[in-house]
Amino acid sequence: MKLIMTKDKNNVSNNQNRMRNRLVGFATLLLILALIAPWIITDKSNTTTSTTPILQPNIVNQQFQSVELTPDDSLTQNNSSDVANFPYALDTDQNPSSLISPEINAEDVSEPITTDQTVTTAQDSKLYMIQIAALRNKQKIEELVALLRLNNYNVKVIPKNPEPNQLIKLQVGPYAKREQAEQVIDNLNNLTKQKSIIITN
């Protein structure tokens, strides 16, 4: 009886081992297919090679040298050289005084008239700057410059190399229109905690 039970246990364990081996084999097969399948399935038409021929410089030069003049080109060259050989004859019927330009009187020349358009373009050409601060503390100016550049503002320090205890102006800009500067000034005041003003450059 014990022999039969041990045989049954051995059969059951053998069956479990076989089942486990089959599952492991199936899992490895699926893994291999998962790795290889994308390579097989991918569309090979996407990987087209360039069909444009690459010309070497010496071949291109040979092609240009081998081009000869066509008969039409040679005719036009002959005609142009024939025209150059004819002497120029002045027409005697033509009045020679008509070829001379009349003298211009100073009274006839009027001064250029300034219009409103030229005045407005001159006003539009002004650049507007926002002056953040004018301080003698170089360290505070450097902190403000770093803060403004961190926030992508175009910063200008006047003078660039200040002497000790010299007044340093910190400006942002330039802006083409005053309205643009007015839109930016509130953000600058909130960012720097300074009272900024708009100046023309």
Steps between C-alpha positions, in 0.01 A plus 500: 500500500786732586660414169189601308476830688863584435451418131194730489698777669782456253258510208333811633835676553618390154180636347549830686860520380395433141226761524743753648755427227237544232387833648861622521561394141180670385591819687848512344348441155261793554788717617707417192201574274439830679858601434511388136143586392541880481806456282308268265178702497650847444438646157816479294366764256565775758872438478545614141847588391578826326485464123648844431833453329789676662703674234869534545653842417723370224202345318306826524796695362532256210131543420533879495808484280336262255213741432565677171340806349188433300468655153250760632750616763777538245269706274412741778867543584583578135215752475609683815858525373374636163300770676806606696695550175260764356605857571253724678357776279330803657161585352536845340126571513498480873537828688825487700368750754226257597767263628622753754297515818362844589652680794311473823424819683544503876154657534337204323633254755262482791599389846385153602164510670484337841180308544333355802611154387868585535437648845313191616770268369757700693290458814456129432875457459552588868581206718347472844689363798371415846729629773470266797731671745788739543705379796852534639491145643677285238404175672129588492528588129668166429221316683235685297686428175516129583129494588398681180720287274359189666157621391619564139515880509754694293693686770733799455725639774629859467797538540628152425804531729394728785742648747441463876204707627402596144131518410410192292190498278323174425285497185290241315421521130500641240137502391383643167171635638413663830198267532732198503704653780183580696388138476833379642546758776243350739665158481839659565371692802356182651815302425762746623295681769629827349314796353589501129462784251488511117768710331583567135837392375 
